[in-house]
Amino acid sequence: MSSASTRLPEGRYGRSSDERADRTLKIVGAVLAVALLGLVGWFGYHYVAKNEISAEVISFEPGKRSVQVHLEVRKDAGADGYCTVRSQAENGAEVGRADFRFDGDRTRIDKVVTLRTTSPGTTAELLGCHAG
């Protein structure tokens, strides 16, 4: 008894539909990967190169009704903007938040600001700086 083969001879009838689908999926995947990398690169460039103001908290001194915050701000000459600082109580509740403006031609500003609080604050956190 002989058994009949259900497979087509290789190379005789061109590519199978599975091979065409695999090739299409590879092309679509590559295009989507390149688009994703481009998008991540654009956001990264926009965040690093276009951010005109950056700052950090050097130190802070908590008090009963305020927190003294020493900020170091770096910005482009002539750029105006503000930085948002907040303080939290020991239990994590926010007890104070304020925006502090920075302007002028200096590119580096060291400034001690007073953040008023509703109860004793135990932290000073810089939430961010924005131009404008």
mmCIF file of N, CA and C in Angstrom:
data_model
loop_
_atom_site.group_PDB
_atom_site.id
_atom_site.type_symbol
_atom_site.label_atom_id
_atom_site.label_comp_id
_atom_site.label_asym_id
_atom_site.label_seq_id
_atom_site.Cartn_x
_atom_site.Cartn_y
_atom_site.Cartn_z
ATOM 1 N N MET A 1 0.813 -1.159 0.000
ATOM 2 C CA MET A 1 0.000 0.000 0.000
ATOM 3 C C MET A 1 0.871 1.243 0.000
ATOM 4 N N SER A 2 0.494 2.225 -0.744
ATOM 5 C CA SER A 2 1.267 3.459 -0.782
ATOM 6 C C SER A 2 0.463 4.577 -0.136
ATOM 7 N N SER A 3 1.167 5.528 0.430
ATOM 8 C CA SER A 3 0.480 6.657 1.060
ATOM 9 C C SER A 3 0.596 7.875 0.158
ATOM 10 N N ALA A 4 -0.456 8.598 0.045
ATOM 11 C CA ALA A 4 -0.479 9.792 -0.802
ATOM 12 C C ALA A 4 0.040 10.976 0.001
ATOM 13 N N SER A 5 0.869 11.763 -0.592
ATOM 14 C CA SER A 5 1.427 12.953 0.064
ATOM 15 C C SER A 5 0.477 14.132 -0.142
ATOM 16 N N THR A 6 0.200 14.867 0.966
ATOM 17 C CA THR A 6 -0.682 16.026 0.859
ATOM 18 C C THR A 6 0.103 17.326 0.717
ATOM 19 N N ARG A 7 1.402 17.262 0.826
ATOM 20 C CA ARG A 7 2.226 18.464 0.688
ATOM 21 C C ARG A 7 2.557 18.710 -0.774
ATOM 22 N N LEU A 8 2.605 19.992 -1.127
ATOM 23 C CA LEU A 8 2.987 20.358 -2.484
ATOM 24 C C LEU A 8 4.494 20.276 -2.617
ATOM 25 N N PRO A 9 4.976 19.995 -3.798
ATOM 26 C CA PRO A 9 6.432 19.986 -3.982
ATOM 27 C C PRO A 9 7.001 21.382 -3.719
ATOM 28 N N GLU A 10 8.123 21.427 -2.970
ATOM 29 C CA GLU A 10 8.723 22.721 -2.612
ATOM 30 C C GLU A 10 9.231 23.463 -3.833
ATOM 31 N N GLY A 11 9.014 24.771 -3.839
ATOM 32 C CA GLY A 11 9.526 25.628 -4.888
ATOM 33 C C GLY A 11 8.731 25.578 -6.175
ATOM 34 N N ARG A 12 7.729 24.757 -6.267
ATOM 35 C CA ARG A 12 7.021 24.583 -7.517
ATOM 36 C C ARG A 12 5.905 25.596 -7.723
ATOM 37 N N TYR A 13 5.226 26.009 -6.643
ATOM 38 C CA TYR A 13 4.054 26.868 -6.778
ATOM 39 C C TYR A 13 4.207 28.234 -6.103
ATOM 40 N N GLY A 14 5.405 28.672 -5.792
ATOM 41 C CA GLY A 14 5.636 29.964 -5.145
ATOM 42 C C GLY A 14 5.469 29.884 -3.635
ATOM 43 N N ARG A 15 5.384 31.043 -3.024
ATOM 44 C CA ARG A 15 5.280 31.108 -1.562
ATOM 45 C C ARG A 15 3.890 30.697 -1.095
ATOM 46 N N SER A 16 3.863 30.121 0.090
ATOM 47 C CA SER A 16 2.573 29.783 0.670
ATOM 48 C C SER A 16 1.977 31.034 1.320
ATOM 49 N N SER A 17 0.713 30.984 1.649
ATOM 50 C CA SER A 17 0.057 32.141 2.264
ATOM 51 C C SER A 17 0.637 32.415 3.655
ATOM 52 N N ASP A 18 1.113 31.382 4.368
ATOM 53 C CA ASP A 18 1.743 31.588 5.678
ATOM 54 C C ASP A 18 3.032 32.382 5.553
ATOM 55 N N GLU A 19 3.831 32.097 4.533
ATOM 56 C CA GLU A 19 5.083 32.832 4.337
ATOM 57 C C GLU A 19 4.806 34.294 3.998
ATOM 58 N N ARG A 20 3.782 34.539 3.184
ATOM 59 C CA ARG A 20 3.422 35.925 2.850
ATOM 60 C C ARG A 20 2.923 36.670 4.080
ATOM 61 N N ALA A 21 2.144 36.016 4.921
ATOM 62 C CA ALA A 21 1.640 36.651 6.141
ATOM 63 C C ALA A 21 2.793 36.949 7.100
ATOM 64 N N ASP A 22 3.750 36.034 7.221
ATOM 65 C CA ASP A 22 4.906 36.269 8.090
ATOM 66 C C ASP A 22 5.707 37.472 7.613
ATOM 67 N N ARG A 23 5.917 37.568 6.307
ATOM 68 C CA ARG A 23 6.682 38.691 5.759
ATOM 69 C C ARG A 23 5.949 40.009 6.002
ATOM 70 N N THR A 24 4.643 40.027 5.823
ATOM 71 C CA THR A 24 3.844 41.230 6.053
ATOM 72 C C THR A 24 3.906 41.642 7.522
ATOM 73 N N LEU A 25 3.805 40.677 8.416
ATOM 74 C CA LEU A 25 3.886 40.994 9.850
ATOM 75 C C LEU A 25 5.255 41.554 10.227
ATOM 76 N N LYS A 26 6.311 41.030 9.639
ATOM 77 C CA LYS A 26 7.655 41.546 9.917
ATOM 78 C C LYS A 26 7.792 42.991 9.443
ATOM 79 N N ILE A 27 7.255 43.302 8.285
ATOM 80 C CA ILE A 27 7.337 44.666 7.755
ATOM 81 C C ILE A 27 6.521 45.625 8.621
ATOM 82 N N VAL A 28 5.307 45.238 8.974
ATOM 83 C CA VAL A 28 4.464 46.087 9.822
ATOM 84 C C VAL A 28 5.120 46.295 11.180
ATOM 85 N N GLY A 29 5.695 45.242 11.768
ATOM 86 C CA GLY A 29 6.384 45.357 13.051
ATOM 87 C C GLY A 29 7.573 46.293 12.979
ATOM 88 N N ALA A 30 8.346 46.207 11.903
ATOM 89 C CA ALA A 30 9.513 47.078 11.749
ATOM 90 C C ALA A 30 9.091 48.542 11.611
ATOM 91 N N VAL A 31 8.040 48.793 10.840
ATOM 92 C CA VAL A 31 7.555 50.168 10.666
ATOM 93 C C VAL A 31 7.052 50.730 11.996
ATOM 94 N N LEU A 32 6.304 49.939 12.745
ATOM 95 C CA LEU A 32 5.815 50.401 14.044
ATOM 96 C C LEU A 32 6.961 50.633 15.027
ATOM 97 N N ALA A 33 7.977 49.792 15.012
ATOM 98 C CA ALA A 33 9.127 49.969 15.903
ATOM 99 C C ALA A 33 9.872 51.259 15.573
ATOM 100 N N VAL A 34 10.071 51.549 14.289
ATOM 101 C CA VAL A 34 10.750 52.783 13.888
ATOM 102 C C VAL A 34 9.915 53.996 14.299
ATOM 103 N N ALA A 35 8.600 53.922 14.134
ATOM 104 C CA ALA A 35 7.735 55.037 14.536
ATOM 105 C C ALA A 35 7.790 55.259 16.045
ATOM 106 N N LEU A 36 7.789 54.191 16.819
ATOM 107 C CA LEU A 36 7.868 54.310 18.277
ATOM 108 C C LEU A 36 9.198 54.918 18.710
ATOM 109 N N LEU A 37 10.286 54.468 18.108
ATOM 110 C CA LEU A 37 11.595 55.046 18.438
ATOM 111 C C LEU A 37 11.653 56.526 18.078
ATOM 112 N N GLY A 38 11.081 56.892 16.948
ATOM 113 C CA GLY A 38 11.048 58.304 16.570
ATOM 114 C C GLY A 38 10.251 59.135 17.554
ATOM 115 N N LEU A 39 9.128 58.613 18.010
ATOM 116 C CA LEU A 39 8.292 59.326 18.974
ATOM 117 C C LEU A 39 9.008 59.499 20.310
ATOM 118 N N VAL A 40 9.649 58.449 20.796
ATOM 119 C CA VAL A 40 10.408 58.533 22.051
ATOM 120 C C VAL A 40 11.562 59.526 21.907
ATOM 121 N N GLY A 41 12.240 59.497 20.779
ATOM 122 C CA GLY A 41 13.322 60.455 20.538
ATOM 123 C C GLY A 41 12.840 61.888 20.504
ATOM 124 N N TRP A 42 11.691 62.130 19.874
ATOM 125 C CA TRP A 42 11.154 63.479 19.807
ATOM 126 C C TRP A 42 10.783 63.993 21.191
ATOM 127 N N PHE A 43 10.102 63.161 21.993
ATOM 128 C CA PHE A 43 9.752 63.581 23.350
ATOM 129 C C PHE A 43 11.005 63.820 24.188
ATOM 130 N N GLY A 44 12.011 62.968 24.056
ATOM 131 C CA GLY A 44 13.254 63.149 24.799
ATOM 132 C C GLY A 44 13.947 64.445 24.430
ATOM 133 N N TYR A 45 14.044 64.732 23.144
ATOM 134 C CA TYR A 45 14.665 65.980 22.701
ATOM 135 C C TYR A 45 13.879 67.175 23.202
ATOM 136 N N HIS A 46 12.566 67.110 23.083
ATOM 137 C CA HIS A 46 11.730 68.226 23.516
ATOM 138 C C HIS A 46 11.895 68.474 25.016
ATOM 139 N N TYR A 47 11.992 67.412 25.808
ATOM 140 C CA TYR A 47 12.128 67.563 27.255
ATOM 141 C C TYR A 47 13.493 68.130 27.626
ATOM 142 N N VAL A 48 14.562 67.651 27.010
ATOM 143 C CA VAL A 48 15.912 68.070 27.381
ATOM 144 C C VAL A 48 16.277 69.414 26.761
ATOM 145 N N ALA A 49 16.060 69.568 25.479
ATOM 146 C CA ALA A 49 16.534 70.770 24.789
ATOM 147 C C ALA A 49 15.609 71.972 24.962
ATOM 148 N N LYS A 50 14.343 71.752 25.121
ATOM 149 C CA LYS A 50 13.405 72.864 25.192
ATOM 150 C C LYS A 50 13.102 73.321 26.615
ATOM 151 N N ASN A 51 13.574 72.609 27.609
ATOM 152 C CA ASN A 51 13.319 73.005 28.992
ATOM 153 C C ASN A 51 14.255 74.157 29.350
ATOM 154 N N GLU A 52 13.709 75.353 29.486
ATOM 155 C CA GLU A 52 14.514 76.544 29.722
ATOM 156 C C GLU A 52 14.852 76.741 31.190
ATOM 157 N N ILE A 53 14.109 76.106 32.094
ATOM 158 C CA ILE A 53 14.313 76.306 33.529
ATOM 159 C C ILE A 53 14.391 74.954 34.221
ATOM 160 N N SER A 54 15.422 74.796 35.047
ATOM 161 C CA SER A 54 15.510 73.614 35.901
ATOM 162 C C SER A 54 15.990 74.073 37.269
ATOM 163 N N ALA A 55 15.675 73.297 38.281
ATOM 164 C CA ALA A 55 16.033 73.695 39.644
ATOM 165 C C ALA A 55 16.171 72.465 40.514
ATOM 166 N N GLU A 56 16.718 72.677 41.689
ATOM 167 C CA GLU A 56 16.784 71.621 42.693
ATOM 168 C C GLU A 56 16.750 72.241 44.080
ATOM 169 N N VAL A 57 16.240 71.466 45.021
ATOM 170 C CA VAL A 57 16.222 71.887 46.418
ATOM 171 C C VAL A 57 17.573 71.540 47.011
ATOM 172 N N ILE A 58 18.289 72.548 47.495
ATOM 173 C CA ILE A 58 19.593 72.325 48.118
ATOM 174 C C ILE A 58 19.399 71.910 49.572
ATOM 175 N N SER A 59 18.549 72.627 50.275
ATOM 176 C CA SER A 59 18.263 72.294 51.669
ATOM 177 C C SER A 59 16.929 72.926 52.061
ATOM 178 N N PHE A 60 16.411 72.504 53.210
ATOM 179 C CA PHE A 60 15.193 73.120 53.732
ATOM 180 C C PHE A 60 15.229 73.054 55.248
ATOM 181 N N GLU A 61 14.521 74.024 55.853
ATOM 182 C CA GLU A 61 14.455 74.129 57.310
ATOM 183 C C GLU A 61 12.986 74.211 57.713
ATOM 184 N N PRO A 62 12.438 73.135 58.277
ATOM 185 C CA PRO A 62 11.019 73.168 58.655
ATOM 186 C C PRO A 62 10.778 74.020 59.902
ATOM 187 N N GLY A 63 9.605 74.606 59.954
ATOM 188 C CA GLY A 63 9.183 75.396 61.107
ATOM 189 C C GLY A 63 7.737 75.064 61.445
ATOM 190 N N LYS A 64 7.164 75.799 62.394
ATOM 191 C CA LYS A 64 5.782 75.521 62.804
ATOM 192 C C LYS A 64 4.753 75.964 61.755
ATOM 193 N N ARG A 65 4.962 77.118 61.131
ATOM 194 C CA ARG A 65 4.008 77.647 60.155
ATOM 195 C C ARG A 65 4.622 77.918 58.786
ATOM 196 N N SER A 66 5.884 77.529 58.590
ATOM 197 C CA SER A 66 6.528 77.750 57.290
ATOM 198 C C SER A 66 7.730 76.817 57.154
ATOM 199 N N VAL A 67 8.206 76.720 55.921
ATOM 200 C CA VAL A 67 9.415 75.956 55.624
ATOM 201 C C VAL A 67 10.313 76.860 54.797
ATOM 202 N N GLN A 68 11.544 77.031 55.238
ATOM 203 C CA GLN A 68 12.535 77.798 54.485
ATOM 204 C C GLN A 68 13.182 76.839 53.480
ATOM 205 N N VAL A 69 13.103 77.158 52.196
ATOM 206 C CA VAL A 69 13.607 76.277 51.143
ATOM 207 C C VAL A 69 14.709 77.004 50.384
ATOM 208 N N HIS A 70 15.885 76.374 50.297
ATOM 209 C CA HIS A 70 16.999 76.918 49.516
ATOM 210 C C HIS A 70 16.939 76.273 48.134
ATOM 211 N N LEU A 71 16.603 77.075 47.112
ATOM 212 C CA LEU A 71 16.497 76.602 45.738
ATOM 213 C C LEU A 71 17.675 77.071 44.919
ATOM 214 N N GLU A 72 18.151 76.214 44.034
ATOM 215 C CA GLU A 72 19.134 76.614 43.030
ATOM 216 C C GLU A 72 18.460 76.457 41.678
ATOM 217 N N VAL A 73 18.309 77.559 40.966
ATOM 218 C CA VAL A 73 17.602 77.581 39.687
ATOM 219 C C VAL A 73 18.608 77.850 38.578
ATOM 220 N N ARG A 74 18.522 77.056 37.506
ATOM 221 C CA ARG A 74 19.337 77.262 36.314
ATOM 222 C C ARG A 74 18.383 77.502 35.149
ATOM 223 N N LYS A 75 18.664 78.580 34.403
ATOM 224 C CA LYS A 75 17.765 78.928 33.303
ATOM 225 C C LYS A 75 18.539 79.629 32.208
ATOM 226 N N ASP A 76 17.904 79.764 31.056
ATOM 227 C CA ASP A 76 18.491 80.515 29.959
ATOM 228 C C ASP A 76 18.461 82.001 30.304
ATOM 229 N N ALA A 77 19.449 82.743 29.808
ATOM 230 C CA ALA A 77 19.482 84.180 30.059
ATOM 231 C C ALA A 77 18.231 84.827 29.478
ATOM 232 N N GLY A 78 17.579 85.618 30.281
ATOM 233 C CA GLY A 78 16.378 86.311 29.838
ATOM 234 C C GLY A 78 15.105 85.488 29.951
ATOM 235 N N ALA A 79 15.208 84.233 30.320
ATOM 236 C CA ALA A 79 14.008 83.405 30.448
ATOM 237 C C ALA A 79 13.304 83.712 31.759
ATOM 238 N N ASP A 80 11.988 83.818 31.705
ATOM 239 C CA ASP A 80 11.174 84.031 32.891
ATOM 240 C C ASP A 80 10.405 82.753 33.168
ATOM 241 N N GLY A 81 10.101 82.515 34.433
ATOM 242 C CA GLY A 81 9.327 81.335 34.760
ATOM 243 C C GLY A 81 9.094 81.214 36.246
ATOM 244 N N TYR A 82 8.602 80.053 36.637
ATOM 245 C CA TYR A 82 8.312 79.825 38.043
ATOM 246 C C TYR A 82 8.567 78.360 38.390
ATOM 247 N N CYS A 83 8.824 78.122 39.666
ATOM 248 C CA CYS A 83 9.004 76.779 40.193
ATOM 249 C C CYS A 83 7.957 76.544 41.274
ATOM 250 N N THR A 84 7.396 75.340 41.307
ATOM 251 C CA THR A 84 6.376 74.976 42.281
ATOM 252 C C THR A 84 7.007 74.100 43.351
ATOM 253 N N VAL A 85 6.815 74.504 44.610
ATOM 254 C CA VAL A 85 7.367 73.777 45.763
ATOM 255 C C VAL A 85 6.203 73.406 46.679
ATOM 256 N N ARG A 86 6.295 72.226 47.286
ATOM 257 C CA ARG A 86 5.267 71.832 48.249
ATOM 258 C C ARG A 86 5.913 71.239 49.483
ATOM 259 N N SER A 87 5.143 71.223 50.563
ATOM 260 C CA SER A 87 5.586 70.630 51.816
ATOM 261 C C SER A 87 4.511 69.673 52.297
ATOM 262 N N GLN A 88 4.943 68.616 52.972
ATOM 263 C CA GLN A 88 4.018 67.630 53.499
ATOM 264 C C GLN A 88 4.242 67.471 54.993
ATOM 265 N N ALA A 89 3.171 67.112 55.694
ATOM 266 C CA ALA A 89 3.260 66.825 57.123
ATOM 267 C C ALA A 89 3.833 65.427 57.302
ATOM 268 N N GLU A 90 4.038 65.055 58.538
ATOM 269 C CA GLU A 90 4.613 63.752 58.851
ATOM 270 C C GLU A 90 3.736 62.602 58.358
ATOM 271 N N ASN A 91 2.418 62.811 58.339
ATOM 272 C CA ASN A 91 1.509 61.760 57.888
ATOM 273 C C ASN A 91 1.353 61.724 56.370
ATOM 274 N N GLY A 92 2.023 62.599 55.639
ATOM 275 C CA GLY A 92 1.983 62.612 54.181
ATOM 276 C C GLY A 92 1.004 63.598 53.583
ATOM 277 N N ALA A 93 0.209 64.252 54.408
ATOM 278 C CA ALA A 93 -0.756 65.226 53.897
ATOM 279 C C ALA A 93 -0.028 66.493 53.444
ATOM 280 N N GLU A 94 -0.493 67.071 52.351
ATOM 281 C CA GLU A 94 0.107 68.311 51.860
ATOM 282 C C GLU A 94 -0.327 69.464 52.741
ATOM 283 N N VAL A 95 0.642 70.228 53.264
ATOM 284 C CA VAL A 95 0.329 71.347 54.155
ATOM 285 C C VAL A 95 0.706 72.699 53.548
ATOM 286 N N GLY A 96 1.351 72.692 52.393
ATOM 287 C CA GLY A 96 1.700 73.946 51.745
ATOM 288 C C GLY A 96 2.162 73.724 50.324
ATOM 289 N N ARG A 97 1.794 74.669 49.453
ATOM 290 C CA ARG A 97 2.224 74.629 48.054
ATOM 291 C C ARG A 97 2.264 76.057 47.556
ATOM 292 N N ALA A 98 3.313 76.401 46.813
ATOM 293 C CA ALA A 98 3.415 77.760 46.286
ATOM 294 C C ALA A 98 4.291 77.775 45.039
ATOM 295 N N ASP A 99 4.058 78.775 44.192
ATOM 296 C CA ASP A 99 4.879 79.023 43.015
ATOM 297 C C ASP A 99 5.802 80.191 43.321
ATOM 298 N N PHE A 100 7.065 80.063 42.940
ATOM 299 C CA PHE A 100 8.039 81.129 43.125
ATOM 300 C C PHE A 100 8.567 81.520 41.755
ATOM 301 N N ARG A 101 8.455 82.819 41.435
ATOM 302 C CA ARG A 101 8.862 83.333 40.123
ATOM 303 C C ARG A 101 10.349 83.659 40.100
ATOM 304 N N PHE A 102 10.941 83.418 38.909
ATOM 305 C CA PHE A 102 12.339 83.742 38.666
ATOM 306 C C PHE A 102 12.429 84.396 37.300
ATOM 307 N N ASP A 103 13.091 85.572 37.256
ATOM 308 C CA ASP A 103 13.267 86.253 35.990
ATOM 309 C C ASP A 103 14.597 86.986 35.999
ATOM 310 N N GLY A 104 14.870 87.674 34.936
ATOM 311 C CA GLY A 104 16.118 88.420 34.827
ATOM 312 C C GLY A 104 17.088 87.739 33.878
ATOM 313 N N ASP A 105 18.294 88.332 33.777
ATOM 314 C CA ASP A 105 19.283 87.836 32.828
ATOM 315 C C ASP A 105 20.252 86.817 33.418
ATOM 316 N N ARG A 106 20.258 86.664 34.728
ATOM 317 C CA ARG A 106 21.178 85.686 35.326
ATOM 318 C C ARG A 106 20.781 84.271 34.924
ATOM 319 N N THR A 107 21.780 83.403 34.745
ATOM 320 C CA THR A 107 21.502 82.021 34.343
ATOM 321 C C THR A 107 21.487 81.068 35.532
ATOM 322 N N ARG A 108 21.996 81.498 36.667
ATOM 323 C CA ARG A 108 21.988 80.660 37.879
ATOM 324 C C ARG A 108 21.545 81.527 39.048
ATOM 325 N N ILE A 109 20.534 81.068 39.765
ATOM 326 C CA ILE A 109 19.990 81.838 40.887
ATOM 327 C C ILE A 109 19.951 80.946 42.107
ATOM 328 N N ASP A 110 20.582 81.391 43.186
ATOM 329 C CA ASP A 110 20.468 80.743 44.503
ATOM 330 C C ASP A 110 19.546 81.618 45.338
ATOM 331 N N LYS A 111 18.456 81.038 45.820
ATOM 332 C CA LYS A 111 17.500 81.850 46.555
ATOM 333 C C LYS A 111 16.868 81.016 47.662
ATOM 334 N N VAL A 112 16.712 81.632 48.831
ATOM 335 C CA VAL A 112 15.991 81.003 49.934
ATOM 336 C C VAL A 112 14.591 81.598 49.938
ATOM 337 N N VAL A 113 13.584 80.729 49.790
ATOM 338 C CA VAL A 113 12.192 81.170 49.748
ATOM 339 C C VAL A 113 11.465 80.599 50.959
ATOM 340 N N THR A 114 10.404 81.291 51.367
ATOM 341 C CA THR A 114 9.605 80.855 52.508
ATOM 342 C C THR A 114 8.278 80.307 52.006
ATOM 343 N N LEU A 115 8.025 79.056 52.317
ATOM 344 C CA LEU A 115 6.782 78.392 51.959
ATOM 345 C C LEU A 115 5.910 78.328 53.199
ATOM 346 N N ARG A 116 4.806 79.070 53.198
ATOM 347 C CA ARG A 116 3.897 79.053 54.348
ATOM 348 C C ARG A 116 3.113 77.748 54.361
ATOM 349 N N THR A 117 2.908 77.203 55.567
ATOM 350 C CA THR A 117 2.202 75.939 55.707
ATOM 351 C C THR A 117 1.041 76.087 56.682
ATOM 352 N N THR A 118 0.076 75.182 56.587
ATOM 353 C CA THR A 118 -1.081 75.213 57.473
ATOM 354 C C THR A 118 -0.818 74.497 58.793
ATOM 355 N N SER A 119 0.171 73.640 58.811
ATOM 356 C CA SER A 119 0.625 72.955 60.026
ATOM 357 C C SER A 119 2.099 72.628 59.817
ATOM 358 N N PRO A 120 2.801 72.138 60.833
ATOM 359 C CA PRO A 120 4.237 71.892 60.669
ATOM 360 C C PRO A 120 4.536 70.958 59.496
ATOM 361 N N GLY A 121 5.368 71.436 58.593
ATOM 362 C CA GLY A 121 5.784 70.631 57.446
ATOM 363 C C GLY A 121 7.096 69.933 57.740
ATOM 364 N N THR A 122 7.236 68.715 57.230
ATOM 365 C CA THR A 122 8.465 67.951 57.466
ATOM 366 C C THR A 122 9.290 67.777 56.202
ATOM 367 N N THR A 123 8.778 68.191 55.055
ATOM 368 C CA THR A 123 9.498 68.042 53.795
ATOM 369 C C THR A 123 9.403 69.311 52.973
ATOM 370 N N ALA A 124 10.257 69.391 51.977
ATOM 371 C CA ALA A 124 10.174 70.411 50.938
ATOM 372 C C ALA A 124 10.492 69.703 49.637
ATOM 373 N N GLU A 125 9.532 69.731 48.720
ATOM 374 C CA GLU A 125 9.672 68.990 47.465
ATOM 375 C C GLU A 125 9.453 69.920 46.289
ATOM 376 N N LEU A 126 10.373 69.887 45.343
ATOM 377 C CA LEU A 126 10.236 70.660 44.119
ATOM 378 C C LEU A 126 9.389 69.842 43.150
ATOM 379 N N LEU A 127 8.238 70.375 42.767
ATOM 380 C CA LEU A 127 7.344 69.653 41.859
ATOM 381 C C LEU A 127 7.695 69.892 40.393
ATOM 382 N N GLY A 128 8.305 71.036 40.092
ATOM 383 C CA GLY A 128 8.688 71.304 38.720
ATOM 384 C C GLY A 128 8.842 72.786 38.448
ATOM 385 N N CYS A 129 9.465 73.096 37.332
ATOM 386 C CA CYS A 129 9.662 74.473 36.906
ATOM 387 C C CYS A 129 9.134 74.624 35.490
ATOM 388 N N HIS A 130 8.581 75.800 35.203
ATOM 389 C CA HIS A 130 7.969 76.046 33.895
ATOM 390 C C HIS A 130 8.342 77.429 33.414
ATOM 391 N N ALA A 131 8.566 77.542 32.137
ATOM 392 C CA ALA A 131 8.845 78.849 31.538
ATOM 393 C C ALA A 131 7.539 79.589 31.339
ATOM 394 N N GLY A 132 7.641 80.907 31.421
ATOM 395 C CA GLY A 132 6.455 81.706 31.146
ATOM 396 C C GLY A 132 6.065 82.643 32.203
#
